[in-house]
Coordinates of C-alpha atoms and ligand atoms in Angstrom, one line a residue:
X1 CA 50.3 46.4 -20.1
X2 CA 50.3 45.1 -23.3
X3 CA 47.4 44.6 -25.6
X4 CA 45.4 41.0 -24.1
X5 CA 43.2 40.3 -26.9
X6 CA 39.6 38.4 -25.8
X7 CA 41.0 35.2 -27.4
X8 CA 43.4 33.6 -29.7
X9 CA 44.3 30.6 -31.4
X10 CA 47.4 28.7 -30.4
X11 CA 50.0 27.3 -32.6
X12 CA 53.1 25.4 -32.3
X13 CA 56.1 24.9 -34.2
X14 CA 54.5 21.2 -34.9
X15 CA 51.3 22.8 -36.2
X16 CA 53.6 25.2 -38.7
X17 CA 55.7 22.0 -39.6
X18 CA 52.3 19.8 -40.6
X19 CA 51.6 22.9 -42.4
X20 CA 55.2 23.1 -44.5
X21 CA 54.7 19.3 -45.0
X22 CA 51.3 19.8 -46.9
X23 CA 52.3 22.5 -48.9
X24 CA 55.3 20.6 -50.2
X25 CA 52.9 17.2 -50.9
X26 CA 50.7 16.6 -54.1
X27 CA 47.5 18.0 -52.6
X28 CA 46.7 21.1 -51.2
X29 CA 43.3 20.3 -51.7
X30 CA 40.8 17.2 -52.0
X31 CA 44.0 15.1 -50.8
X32 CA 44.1 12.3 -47.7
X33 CA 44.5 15.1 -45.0
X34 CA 40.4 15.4 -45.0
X35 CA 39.5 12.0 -43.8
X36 CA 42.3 12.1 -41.3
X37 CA 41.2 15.3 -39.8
X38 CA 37.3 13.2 -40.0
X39 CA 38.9 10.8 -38.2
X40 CA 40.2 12.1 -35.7
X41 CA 37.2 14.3 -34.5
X42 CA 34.9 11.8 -35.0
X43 CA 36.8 9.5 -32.6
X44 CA 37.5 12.0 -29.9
X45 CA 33.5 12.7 -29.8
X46 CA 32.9 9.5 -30.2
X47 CA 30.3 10.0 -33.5
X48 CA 30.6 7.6 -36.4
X49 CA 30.5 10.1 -39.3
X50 CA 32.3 13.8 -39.8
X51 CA 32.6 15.8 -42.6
X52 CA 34.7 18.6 -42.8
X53 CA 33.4 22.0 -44.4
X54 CA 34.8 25.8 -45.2
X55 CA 33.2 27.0 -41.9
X56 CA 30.3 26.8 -39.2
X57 CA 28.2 28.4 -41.2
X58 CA 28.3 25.9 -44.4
X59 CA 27.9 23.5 -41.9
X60 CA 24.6 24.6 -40.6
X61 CA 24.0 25.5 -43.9
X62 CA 24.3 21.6 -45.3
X63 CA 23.0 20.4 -42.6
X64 CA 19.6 21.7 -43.0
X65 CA 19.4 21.1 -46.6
X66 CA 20.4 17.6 -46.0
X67 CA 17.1 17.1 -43.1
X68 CA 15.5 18.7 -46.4
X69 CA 14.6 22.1 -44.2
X70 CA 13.0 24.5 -46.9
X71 CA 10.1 26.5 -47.9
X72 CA 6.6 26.4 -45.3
X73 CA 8.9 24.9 -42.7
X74 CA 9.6 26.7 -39.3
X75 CA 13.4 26.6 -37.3
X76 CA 13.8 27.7 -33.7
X77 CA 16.6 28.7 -32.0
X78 CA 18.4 30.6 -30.0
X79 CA 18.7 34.7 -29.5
X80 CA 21.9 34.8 -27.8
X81 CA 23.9 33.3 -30.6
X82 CA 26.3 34.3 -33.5
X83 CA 23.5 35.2 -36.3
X84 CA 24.8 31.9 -38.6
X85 CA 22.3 29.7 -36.2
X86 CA 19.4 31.8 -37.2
X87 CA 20.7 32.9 -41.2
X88 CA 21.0 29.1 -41.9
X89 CA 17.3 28.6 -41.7
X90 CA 16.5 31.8 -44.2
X91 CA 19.2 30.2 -46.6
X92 CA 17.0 26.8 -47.4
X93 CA 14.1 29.3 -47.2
X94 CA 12.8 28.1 -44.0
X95 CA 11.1 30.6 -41.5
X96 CA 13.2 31.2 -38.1
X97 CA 11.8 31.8 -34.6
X98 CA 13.6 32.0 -31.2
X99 CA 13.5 30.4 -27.9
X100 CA 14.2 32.5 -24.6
X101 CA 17.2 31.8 -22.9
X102 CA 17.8 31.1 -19.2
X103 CA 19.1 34.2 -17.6
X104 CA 21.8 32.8 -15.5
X105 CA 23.4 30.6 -18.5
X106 CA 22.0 32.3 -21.7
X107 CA 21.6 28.9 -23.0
X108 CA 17.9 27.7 -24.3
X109 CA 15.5 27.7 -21.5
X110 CA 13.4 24.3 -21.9
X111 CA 10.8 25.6 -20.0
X112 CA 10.0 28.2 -22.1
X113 CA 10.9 25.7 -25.0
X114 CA 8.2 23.4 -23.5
X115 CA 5.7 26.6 -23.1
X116 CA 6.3 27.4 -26.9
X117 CA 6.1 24.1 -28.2
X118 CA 2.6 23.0 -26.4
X119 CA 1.5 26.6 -27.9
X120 CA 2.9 25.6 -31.3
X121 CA 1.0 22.4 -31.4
X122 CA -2.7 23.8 -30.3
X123 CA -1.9 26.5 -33.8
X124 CA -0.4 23.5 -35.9
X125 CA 3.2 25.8 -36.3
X126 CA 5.4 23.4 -34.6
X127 CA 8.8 23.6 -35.5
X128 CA 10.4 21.3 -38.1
X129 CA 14.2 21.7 -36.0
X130 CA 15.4 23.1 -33.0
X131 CA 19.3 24.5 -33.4
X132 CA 20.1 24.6 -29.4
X133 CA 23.3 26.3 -29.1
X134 CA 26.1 25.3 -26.5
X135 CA 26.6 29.1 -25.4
X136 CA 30.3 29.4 -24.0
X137 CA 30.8 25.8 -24.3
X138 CA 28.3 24.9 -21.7
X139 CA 26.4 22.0 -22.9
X140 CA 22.7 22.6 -23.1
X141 CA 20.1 20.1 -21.2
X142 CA 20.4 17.6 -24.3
X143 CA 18.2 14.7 -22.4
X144 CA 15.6 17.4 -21.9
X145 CA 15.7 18.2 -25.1
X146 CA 15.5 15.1 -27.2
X147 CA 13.1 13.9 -25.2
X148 CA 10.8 17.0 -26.4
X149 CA 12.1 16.3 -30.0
X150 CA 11.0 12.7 -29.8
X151 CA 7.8 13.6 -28.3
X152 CA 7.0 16.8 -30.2
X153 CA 8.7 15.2 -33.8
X154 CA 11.3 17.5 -34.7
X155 CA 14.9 17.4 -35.5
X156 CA 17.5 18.5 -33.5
X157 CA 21.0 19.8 -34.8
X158 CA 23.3 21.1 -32.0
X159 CA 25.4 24.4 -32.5
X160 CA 28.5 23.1 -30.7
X161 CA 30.4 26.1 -32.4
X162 CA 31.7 27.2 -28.9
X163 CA 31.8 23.6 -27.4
X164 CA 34.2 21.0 -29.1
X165 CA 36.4 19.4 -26.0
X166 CA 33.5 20.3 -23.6
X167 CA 30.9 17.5 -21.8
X168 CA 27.6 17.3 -21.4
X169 CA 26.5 17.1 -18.0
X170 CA 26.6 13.6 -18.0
X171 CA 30.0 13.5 -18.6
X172 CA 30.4 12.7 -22.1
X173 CA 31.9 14.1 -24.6
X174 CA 29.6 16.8 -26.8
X175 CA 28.9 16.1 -30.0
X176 CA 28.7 12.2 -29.1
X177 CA 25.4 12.2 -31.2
X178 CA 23.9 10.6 -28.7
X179 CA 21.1 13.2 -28.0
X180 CA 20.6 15.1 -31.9
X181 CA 20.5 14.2 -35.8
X182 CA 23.8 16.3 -35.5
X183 CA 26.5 19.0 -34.3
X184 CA 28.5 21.6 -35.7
X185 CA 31.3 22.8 -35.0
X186 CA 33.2 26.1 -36.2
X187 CA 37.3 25.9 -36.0
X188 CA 37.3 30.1 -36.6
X189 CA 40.8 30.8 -34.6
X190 CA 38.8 31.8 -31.2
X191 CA 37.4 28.2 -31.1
X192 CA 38.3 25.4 -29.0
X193 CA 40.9 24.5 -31.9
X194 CA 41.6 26.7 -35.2
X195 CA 42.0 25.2 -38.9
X196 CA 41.7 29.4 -40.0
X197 CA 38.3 29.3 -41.5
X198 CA 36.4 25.6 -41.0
X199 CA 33.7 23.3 -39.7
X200 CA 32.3 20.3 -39.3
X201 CA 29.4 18.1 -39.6
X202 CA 29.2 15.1 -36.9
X203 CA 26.1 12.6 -36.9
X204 CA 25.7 9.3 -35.9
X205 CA 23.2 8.8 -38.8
X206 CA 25.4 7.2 -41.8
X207 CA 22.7 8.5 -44.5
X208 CA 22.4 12.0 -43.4
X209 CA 25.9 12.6 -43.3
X210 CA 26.8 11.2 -46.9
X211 CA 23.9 13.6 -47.7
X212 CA 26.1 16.0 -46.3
X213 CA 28.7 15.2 -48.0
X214 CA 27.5 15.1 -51.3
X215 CA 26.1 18.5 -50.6
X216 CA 29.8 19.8 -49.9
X217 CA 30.7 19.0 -53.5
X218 CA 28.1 20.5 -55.3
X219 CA 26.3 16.9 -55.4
X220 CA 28.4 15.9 -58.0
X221 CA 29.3 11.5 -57.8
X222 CA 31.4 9.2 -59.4
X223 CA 30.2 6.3 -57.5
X224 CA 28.9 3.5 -59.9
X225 CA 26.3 2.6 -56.8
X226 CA 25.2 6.2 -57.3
X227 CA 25.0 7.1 -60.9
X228 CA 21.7 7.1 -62.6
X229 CA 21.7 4.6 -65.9
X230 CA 25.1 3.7 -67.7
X231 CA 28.0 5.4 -67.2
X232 CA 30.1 7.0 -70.6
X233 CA 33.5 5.9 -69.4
X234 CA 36.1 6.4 -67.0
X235 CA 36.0 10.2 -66.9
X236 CA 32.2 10.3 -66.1
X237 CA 30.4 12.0 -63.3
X238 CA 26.9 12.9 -62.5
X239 CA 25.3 15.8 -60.4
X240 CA 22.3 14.3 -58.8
X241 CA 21.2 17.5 -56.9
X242 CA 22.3 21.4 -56.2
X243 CA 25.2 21.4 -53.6
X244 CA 27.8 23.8 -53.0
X245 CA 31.6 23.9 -52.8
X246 CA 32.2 24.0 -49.5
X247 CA 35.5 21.7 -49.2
X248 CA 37.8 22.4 -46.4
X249 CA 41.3 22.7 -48.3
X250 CA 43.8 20.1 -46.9
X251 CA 46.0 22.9 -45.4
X252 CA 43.3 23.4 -43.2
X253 CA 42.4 20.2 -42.3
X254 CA 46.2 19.2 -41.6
X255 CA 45.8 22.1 -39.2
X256 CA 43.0 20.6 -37.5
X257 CA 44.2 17.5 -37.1
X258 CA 47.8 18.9 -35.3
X259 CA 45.7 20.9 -33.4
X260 CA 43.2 18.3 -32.3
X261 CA 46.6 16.4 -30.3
X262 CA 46.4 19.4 -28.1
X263 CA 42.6 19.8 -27.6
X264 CA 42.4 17.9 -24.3
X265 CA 45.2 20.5 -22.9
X266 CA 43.4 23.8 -24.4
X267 CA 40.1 22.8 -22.4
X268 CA 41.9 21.8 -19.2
X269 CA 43.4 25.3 -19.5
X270 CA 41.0 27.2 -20.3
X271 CA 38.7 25.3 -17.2
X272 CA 41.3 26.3 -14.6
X273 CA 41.3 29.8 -16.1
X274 CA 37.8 29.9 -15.7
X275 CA 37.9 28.6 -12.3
X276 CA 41.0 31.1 -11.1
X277 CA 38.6 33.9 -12.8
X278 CA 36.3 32.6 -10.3
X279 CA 38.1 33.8 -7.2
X280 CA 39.6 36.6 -8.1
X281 CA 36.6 38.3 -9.5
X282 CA 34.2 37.1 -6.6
X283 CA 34.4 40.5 -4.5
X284 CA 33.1 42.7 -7.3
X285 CA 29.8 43.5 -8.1
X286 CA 29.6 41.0 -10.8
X287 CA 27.4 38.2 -12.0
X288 CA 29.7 35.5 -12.6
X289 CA 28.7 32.5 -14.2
X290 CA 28.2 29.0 -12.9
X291 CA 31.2 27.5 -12.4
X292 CA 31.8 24.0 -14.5
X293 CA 34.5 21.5 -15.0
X294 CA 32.5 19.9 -18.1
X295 CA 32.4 23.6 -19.9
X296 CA 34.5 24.0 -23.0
X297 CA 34.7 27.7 -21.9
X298 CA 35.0 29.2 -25.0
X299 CA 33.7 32.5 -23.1
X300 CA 34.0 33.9 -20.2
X301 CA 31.2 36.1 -20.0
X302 CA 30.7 38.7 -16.8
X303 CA 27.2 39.9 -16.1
X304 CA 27.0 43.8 -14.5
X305 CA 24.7 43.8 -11.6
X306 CA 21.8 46.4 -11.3
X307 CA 23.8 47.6 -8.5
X308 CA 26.6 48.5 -10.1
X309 CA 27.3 52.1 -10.0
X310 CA 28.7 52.1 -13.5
X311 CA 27.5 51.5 -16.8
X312 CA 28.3 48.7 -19.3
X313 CA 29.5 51.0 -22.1
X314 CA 31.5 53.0 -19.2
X315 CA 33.2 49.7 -17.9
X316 CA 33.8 48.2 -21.1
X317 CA 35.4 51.6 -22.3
X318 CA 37.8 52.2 -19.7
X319 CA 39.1 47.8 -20.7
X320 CA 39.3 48.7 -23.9
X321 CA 41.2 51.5 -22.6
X322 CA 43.5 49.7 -20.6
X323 CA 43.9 47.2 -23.6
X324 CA 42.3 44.5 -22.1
X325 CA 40.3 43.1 -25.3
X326 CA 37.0 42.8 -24.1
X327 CA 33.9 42.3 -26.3
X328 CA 30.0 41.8 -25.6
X329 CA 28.6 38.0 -26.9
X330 CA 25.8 38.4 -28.5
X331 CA 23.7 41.4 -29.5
X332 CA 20.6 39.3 -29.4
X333 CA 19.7 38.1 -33.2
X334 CA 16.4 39.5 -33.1
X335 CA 17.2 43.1 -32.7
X336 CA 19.0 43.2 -35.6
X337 CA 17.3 45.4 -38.1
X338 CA 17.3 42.3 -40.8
X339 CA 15.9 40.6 -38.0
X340 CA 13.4 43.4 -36.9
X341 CA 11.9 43.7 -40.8
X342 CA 11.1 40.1 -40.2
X343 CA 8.7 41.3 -37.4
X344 CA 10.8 40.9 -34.4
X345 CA 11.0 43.6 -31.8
X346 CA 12.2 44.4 -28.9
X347 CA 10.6 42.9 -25.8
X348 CA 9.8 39.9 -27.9
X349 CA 12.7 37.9 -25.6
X350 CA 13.5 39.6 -22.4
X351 CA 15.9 37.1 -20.7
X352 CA 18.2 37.6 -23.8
X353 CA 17.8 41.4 -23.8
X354 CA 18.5 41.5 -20.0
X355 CA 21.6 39.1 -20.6
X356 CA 23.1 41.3 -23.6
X357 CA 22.7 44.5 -21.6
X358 CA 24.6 43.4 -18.7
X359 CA 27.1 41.4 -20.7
X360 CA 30.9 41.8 -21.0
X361 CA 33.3 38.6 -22.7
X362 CA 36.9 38.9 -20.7
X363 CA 39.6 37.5 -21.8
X364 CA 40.2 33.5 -22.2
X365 CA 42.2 31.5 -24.4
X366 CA 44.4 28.7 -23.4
X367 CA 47.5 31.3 -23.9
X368 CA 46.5 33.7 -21.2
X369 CA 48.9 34.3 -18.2
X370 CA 47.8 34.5 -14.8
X371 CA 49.4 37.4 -14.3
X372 CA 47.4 38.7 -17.1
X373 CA 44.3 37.7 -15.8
X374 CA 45.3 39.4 -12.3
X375 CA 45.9 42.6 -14.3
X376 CA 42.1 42.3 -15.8
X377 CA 41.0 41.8 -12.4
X378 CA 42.7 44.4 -10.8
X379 CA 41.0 47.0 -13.7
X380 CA 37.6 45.4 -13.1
X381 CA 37.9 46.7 -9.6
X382 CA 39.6 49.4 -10.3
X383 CA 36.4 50.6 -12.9
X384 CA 33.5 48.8 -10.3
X385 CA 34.8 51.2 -7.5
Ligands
PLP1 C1 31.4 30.9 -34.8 C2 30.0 30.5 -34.7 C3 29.3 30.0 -35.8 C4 29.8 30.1 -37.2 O1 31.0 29.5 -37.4 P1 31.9 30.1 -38.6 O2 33.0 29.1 -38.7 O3 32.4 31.4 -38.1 O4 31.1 30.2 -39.8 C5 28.0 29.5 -35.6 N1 27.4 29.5 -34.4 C6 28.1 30.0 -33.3 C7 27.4 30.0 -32.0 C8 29.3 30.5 -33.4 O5 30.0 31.1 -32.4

């Protein structure tokens, strides 16, 4: 067989053509294909703002700053993630903390969130954000968890890196803004869409997101409503705070945009993938999870059961070996050794430990064939006995 890789972007000859057409206009950068690509996400999640950024991780980044997140203040989130939800915190110089994760769907477990938070309040360290993160696409219980941000008086900013195209269980769309101050989103080519490197900002609060979007563009204005005092002339600008370059280029966001015609069809693929994997994998000795037509599946993530004859390094050796691209999402954040001479240990978050060690990512992308995902099936078994 051919190399499968774990995932892939998709593009289309009408992708490469909006991509020849912006590289033969005026701008390549700060041009009109920005606000379009804005647009266009903002309406199929049905937020009123967006702003577009290099990548997730600038978006988490801004996002914080713009909340005005810094020094003495405390961010939780979750273990099982990519290590941009925790490193944004450290970047305003916040302190970070961690939430246990349920151990069926490795997203935040808002019992134990409850448990911390009631803790937090009796020592006066509550939290001054939460950064839940939609693992695999799966929406996290956002009703839950606004409710405990109104009670509890923090600010919520979802990672949707994994989820844009997914629903919540209610059906809508996520990153509606319905339940959070706002949501990310990461367009790194094994995302739900792929711009090469790029994110986003989506908030249904007006203010924060000009905030973050004056922080994209190193808080530099030429806005006569903005400007401090009287301007020199026509050529004058001010900088009214520290921001960053973190502009999305127009060849990326003319990406985006073609992409985001074909977002509907990349989640209804990759849900019937999921749900195929479903019944062709339910003989082996294999965790799988919970089945969902409102996932984004970003991942497909198998879980080894303790009694499985064979080891996770042994199984995930013998795909690799068979060039089936697998991979393991996420070595939890805390054992990291940055993490570790923060003082976090091992132990400190057992559902996620217990998750990670039983955790292989198969294949899943909207290009994968069936017959592909027979052949990965057929070397599970072959390696689960
Ligand atoms: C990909 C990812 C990010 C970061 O996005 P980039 O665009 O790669 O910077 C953040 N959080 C999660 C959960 C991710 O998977």
């Amino acid at each position: 067989m051919h190399n499968i890789p774990y995932s892939r972007q998709n593009i289309n000859e009408d992708d490469i053509e909006a991509v020849a057409r912006v590289l033969r206009s005026d701008f390549i950068t700060q041009g009109p294909s920005i606000a379009l690509f804005e647009e266009t996400v903002k309406r199929f999640c049905g937020a009123t703002n967006a702003v577009a950024v290099t990548n997730g991780t600038a978006a988490l980044h801004v996002i914080l700053q713009a909340l005005g997140i810094g020094k003495g203040d405390m961010v939780w989130t979750s273990p099982i993630s990519f290590v941009s939800s925790a490193n944004c915190a450290l970047y305003v110089g916040a302190d970070v903390d961690f939430v246990d994760c349920d151990p069926v769907t490795a997203n935040m477990d808002v019992a134990a969130l409850e448990a911390k938070l009631q803790q937090s309040e009796k020592n006066g360290t509550l939290p001054k954000a939460l950064i839940p993160v939609h693992f695999s696409g799966r929406a996290c219980d956002m009703q839950a968890i606004a409710a405990l941000a109104k009670h509890y008086g923090f600010a919520v900013i979802e990672d949707a890196a994994h989820a844009l195209g997914g629903h919540y269980d209610n059906g809508e769309p996520i990153g509606n803004g319905a339940y959070s101050d706002a949501v990310i989103f990461s367009f790194h080519p094994v995302k739900s869409i792929a711009t090469g490197e790029g994110g986003m900002v989506v908030s249904n609060n007006a203010e924060l997101a000009q905030k973050v979007s004056m922080l994209r563009t190193f808080c530099i204005t030429r806005d006569p409503n903005l400007i401090e005092g009287e301007s020199d002339g026509p050529w004058y600008y001010q900088q009214l705070g520290l921001g960053f370059n973190y502009r999305m280029t127009d060849i990326q966001a003319t990406l985006g945009a073609s992409q985001m015609q074909r977002l509907e069809g990349f989640i209804a693929r990759r849900r019937s993938l999921a749900a195929r994997y479903e019944k062709i994998l339910s003989a082996l000795p294999l965790t799988l999870p919970p089945a969902s037509d409102k996932s984004a599946w970003h991942l497909y993530v198998i879980g080894l059961k303790s009694s499985c004859k064979v080891s996770r390094r042994e199984v995930f050796e013998f795909l690799r070996a068979a060039n089936i691209g697998c991979n393991v999402h996420y070595i939890p954040i805390h054992t990291q050794p940055f993490y570790r001479k923060l003082g976090f240990k091992p132990g400190d978050f057992p559902n996620a430990e217990d998750f990670y060690s039983r955790a292989i990512s198969i294949p899943l992308f909207p290009g994968l064939t069936e017959e592909e995902q027979d052949y990965v099936a057929d070397k599970l078994g072959e390696v689960l006995g």
